[in-house]
XYZ file of C-alpha atoms in Angstrom:
179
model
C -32.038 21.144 2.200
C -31.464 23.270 4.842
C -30.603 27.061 3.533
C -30.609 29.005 6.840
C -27.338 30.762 7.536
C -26.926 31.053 11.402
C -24.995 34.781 12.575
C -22.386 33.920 14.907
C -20.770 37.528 14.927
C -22.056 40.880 14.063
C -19.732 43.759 14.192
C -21.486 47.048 13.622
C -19.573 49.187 11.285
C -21.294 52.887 10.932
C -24.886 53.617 12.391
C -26.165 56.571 10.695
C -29.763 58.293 11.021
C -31.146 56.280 8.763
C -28.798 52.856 8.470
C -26.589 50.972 10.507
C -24.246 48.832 8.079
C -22.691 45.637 10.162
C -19.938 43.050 8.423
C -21.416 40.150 10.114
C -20.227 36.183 10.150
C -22.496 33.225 9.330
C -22.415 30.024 9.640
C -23.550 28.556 6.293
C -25.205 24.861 5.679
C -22.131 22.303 5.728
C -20.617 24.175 8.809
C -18.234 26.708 6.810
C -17.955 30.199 7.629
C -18.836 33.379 5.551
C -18.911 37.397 5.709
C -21.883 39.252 5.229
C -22.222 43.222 4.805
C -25.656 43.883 5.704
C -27.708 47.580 5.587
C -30.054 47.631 8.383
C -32.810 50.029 7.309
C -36.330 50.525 9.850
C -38.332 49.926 5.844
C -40.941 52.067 4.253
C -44.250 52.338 2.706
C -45.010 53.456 -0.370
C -48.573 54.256 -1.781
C -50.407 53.946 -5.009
C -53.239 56.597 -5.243
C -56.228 55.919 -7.528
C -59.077 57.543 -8.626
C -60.621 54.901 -10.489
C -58.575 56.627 -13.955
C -55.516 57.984 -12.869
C -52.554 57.659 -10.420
C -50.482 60.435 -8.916
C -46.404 60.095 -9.028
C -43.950 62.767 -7.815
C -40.658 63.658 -9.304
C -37.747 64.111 -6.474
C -34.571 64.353 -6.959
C -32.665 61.454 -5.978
C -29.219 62.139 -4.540
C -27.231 58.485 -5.015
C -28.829 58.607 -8.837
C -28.169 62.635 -9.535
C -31.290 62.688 -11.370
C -34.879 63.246 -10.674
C -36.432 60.386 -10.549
C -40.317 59.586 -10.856
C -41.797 57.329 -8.061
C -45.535 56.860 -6.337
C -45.349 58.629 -2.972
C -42.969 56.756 -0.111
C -41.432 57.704 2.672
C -39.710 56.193 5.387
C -40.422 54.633 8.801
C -39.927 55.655 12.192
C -38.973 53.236 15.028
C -41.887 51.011 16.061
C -44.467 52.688 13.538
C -47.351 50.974 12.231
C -47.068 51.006 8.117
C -50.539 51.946 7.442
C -50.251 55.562 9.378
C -46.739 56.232 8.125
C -48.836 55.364 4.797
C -51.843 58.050 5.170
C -48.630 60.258 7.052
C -46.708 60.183 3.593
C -49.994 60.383 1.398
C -50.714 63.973 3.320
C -47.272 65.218 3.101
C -46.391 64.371 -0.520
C -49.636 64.679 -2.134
C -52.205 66.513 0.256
C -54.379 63.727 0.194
C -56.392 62.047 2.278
C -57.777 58.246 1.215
C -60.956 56.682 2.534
C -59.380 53.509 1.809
C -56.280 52.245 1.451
C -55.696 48.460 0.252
C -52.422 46.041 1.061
C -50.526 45.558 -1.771
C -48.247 43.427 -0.252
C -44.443 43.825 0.537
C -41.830 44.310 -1.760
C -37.939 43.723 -0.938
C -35.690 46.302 -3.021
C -32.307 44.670 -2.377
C -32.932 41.561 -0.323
C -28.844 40.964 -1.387
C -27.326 42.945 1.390
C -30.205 45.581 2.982
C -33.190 44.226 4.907
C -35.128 47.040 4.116
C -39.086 45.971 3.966
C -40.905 48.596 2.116
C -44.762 47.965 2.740
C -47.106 48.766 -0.484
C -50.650 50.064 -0.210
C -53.520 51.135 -2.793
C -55.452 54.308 -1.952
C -58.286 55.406 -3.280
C -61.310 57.608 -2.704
C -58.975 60.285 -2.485
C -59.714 63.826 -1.137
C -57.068 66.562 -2.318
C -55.663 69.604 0.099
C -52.721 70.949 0.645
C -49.088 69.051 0.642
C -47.556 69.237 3.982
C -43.861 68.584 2.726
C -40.476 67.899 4.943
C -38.276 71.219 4.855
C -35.583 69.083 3.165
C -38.212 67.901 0.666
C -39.075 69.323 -2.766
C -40.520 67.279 -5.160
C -43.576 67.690 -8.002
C -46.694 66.584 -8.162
C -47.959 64.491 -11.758
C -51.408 62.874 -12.488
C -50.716 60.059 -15.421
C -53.554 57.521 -16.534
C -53.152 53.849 -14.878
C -52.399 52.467 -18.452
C -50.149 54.786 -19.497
C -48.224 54.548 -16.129
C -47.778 50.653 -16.742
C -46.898 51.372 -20.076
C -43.946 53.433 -19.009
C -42.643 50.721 -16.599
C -42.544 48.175 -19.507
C -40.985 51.111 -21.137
C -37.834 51.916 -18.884
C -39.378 55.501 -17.957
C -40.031 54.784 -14.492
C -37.303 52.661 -13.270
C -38.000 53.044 -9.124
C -38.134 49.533 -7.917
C -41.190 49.843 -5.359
C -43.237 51.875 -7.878
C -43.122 49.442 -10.657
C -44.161 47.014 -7.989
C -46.972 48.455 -7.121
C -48.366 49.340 -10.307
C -47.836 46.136 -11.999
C -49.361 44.217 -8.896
C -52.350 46.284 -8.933
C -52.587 46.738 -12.701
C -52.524 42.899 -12.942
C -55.502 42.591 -10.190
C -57.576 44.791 -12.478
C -57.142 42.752 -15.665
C -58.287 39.703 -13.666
C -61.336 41.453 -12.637
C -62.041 42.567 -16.268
């Protein structure tokens, strides 16, 4: 069966600094029409640092949640940038670290339902620590947690950020396989 759903109209709506929303028509399989509200968003990265026992999270307040919230270090894209230096870009300013490697984790989708946001998930390791280099609109802590403990608080509900409970169970998983 053919699931593709062809756009025969997009209307853009608002286009903001960071999203443009459009109310779009499709053509669905069968030939009917539908509406679609769709977030365009440029996607992300966000980064898992490791050293070999613990991982580093941040806790940022999160304006849409009114809460700090505890996530691995992300950060945004800019037009046409490559994800892996927007990933070593947001390592340095969150953290003040600099990796000697970092490892695709794949891509994770946070709401493939009406945003096409692609947020692009790495591993770094054989990290080197200096000084954060933060936005002037950013404020946000730094924690060190062990790996296990970390997973434990995903299966928990403690850390409830999307992309970081991606990455951590993805990577936690490739360890246990390599045990």
């Amino acid at each position: 069966m053919d699931l593709f759903e062809k756009c025969i109209q997009q209307n853009t709506v608002f286009e903001g600094r960071i999203i443009t929303v459009c109310d779009d028509r499709v053509e669905l399989p069968g030939g009917r029409t539908a509406g679609r509200e769709v977030v365009h968003h440029l996607g992300g990265v966000c980064i898992l640092p490791y050293d070999g026992r613990y991982v580093y999270l941040v806790n940022q307040f999160r304006y849409p949640y009114r809460e700090v919230v505890r996530e691995l270090p992300a950060g945004k894209l800019e037009k046409g940038e490559d994800p892996l230096p927007a990933a070593r870009r947001e390592l340095r300013e969150e953290l003040g670290v600099t990796a000697g490697s970092l490892t695709d984790l794949g891509l994770f989708y946070p709401t493939p339902g009406y945003c096409d946001e692609v947020i692009h998930l790495y591993l770094a390791q054989q990290l080197q620590f200096g000084d954060q280099d933060l936005d002037p609109d950013e404020f946000l802590e730094i924690e060190q947690i062990e790996l296990d403990q970390a997973v434990q608080e995903v299966l928990d509900g403690a850390i409830p950020d999307g992309k970081t409970q991606a990455a951590l169970l993805k990577f936690y998983t490739q360890l246990q396989r390599l045990k």
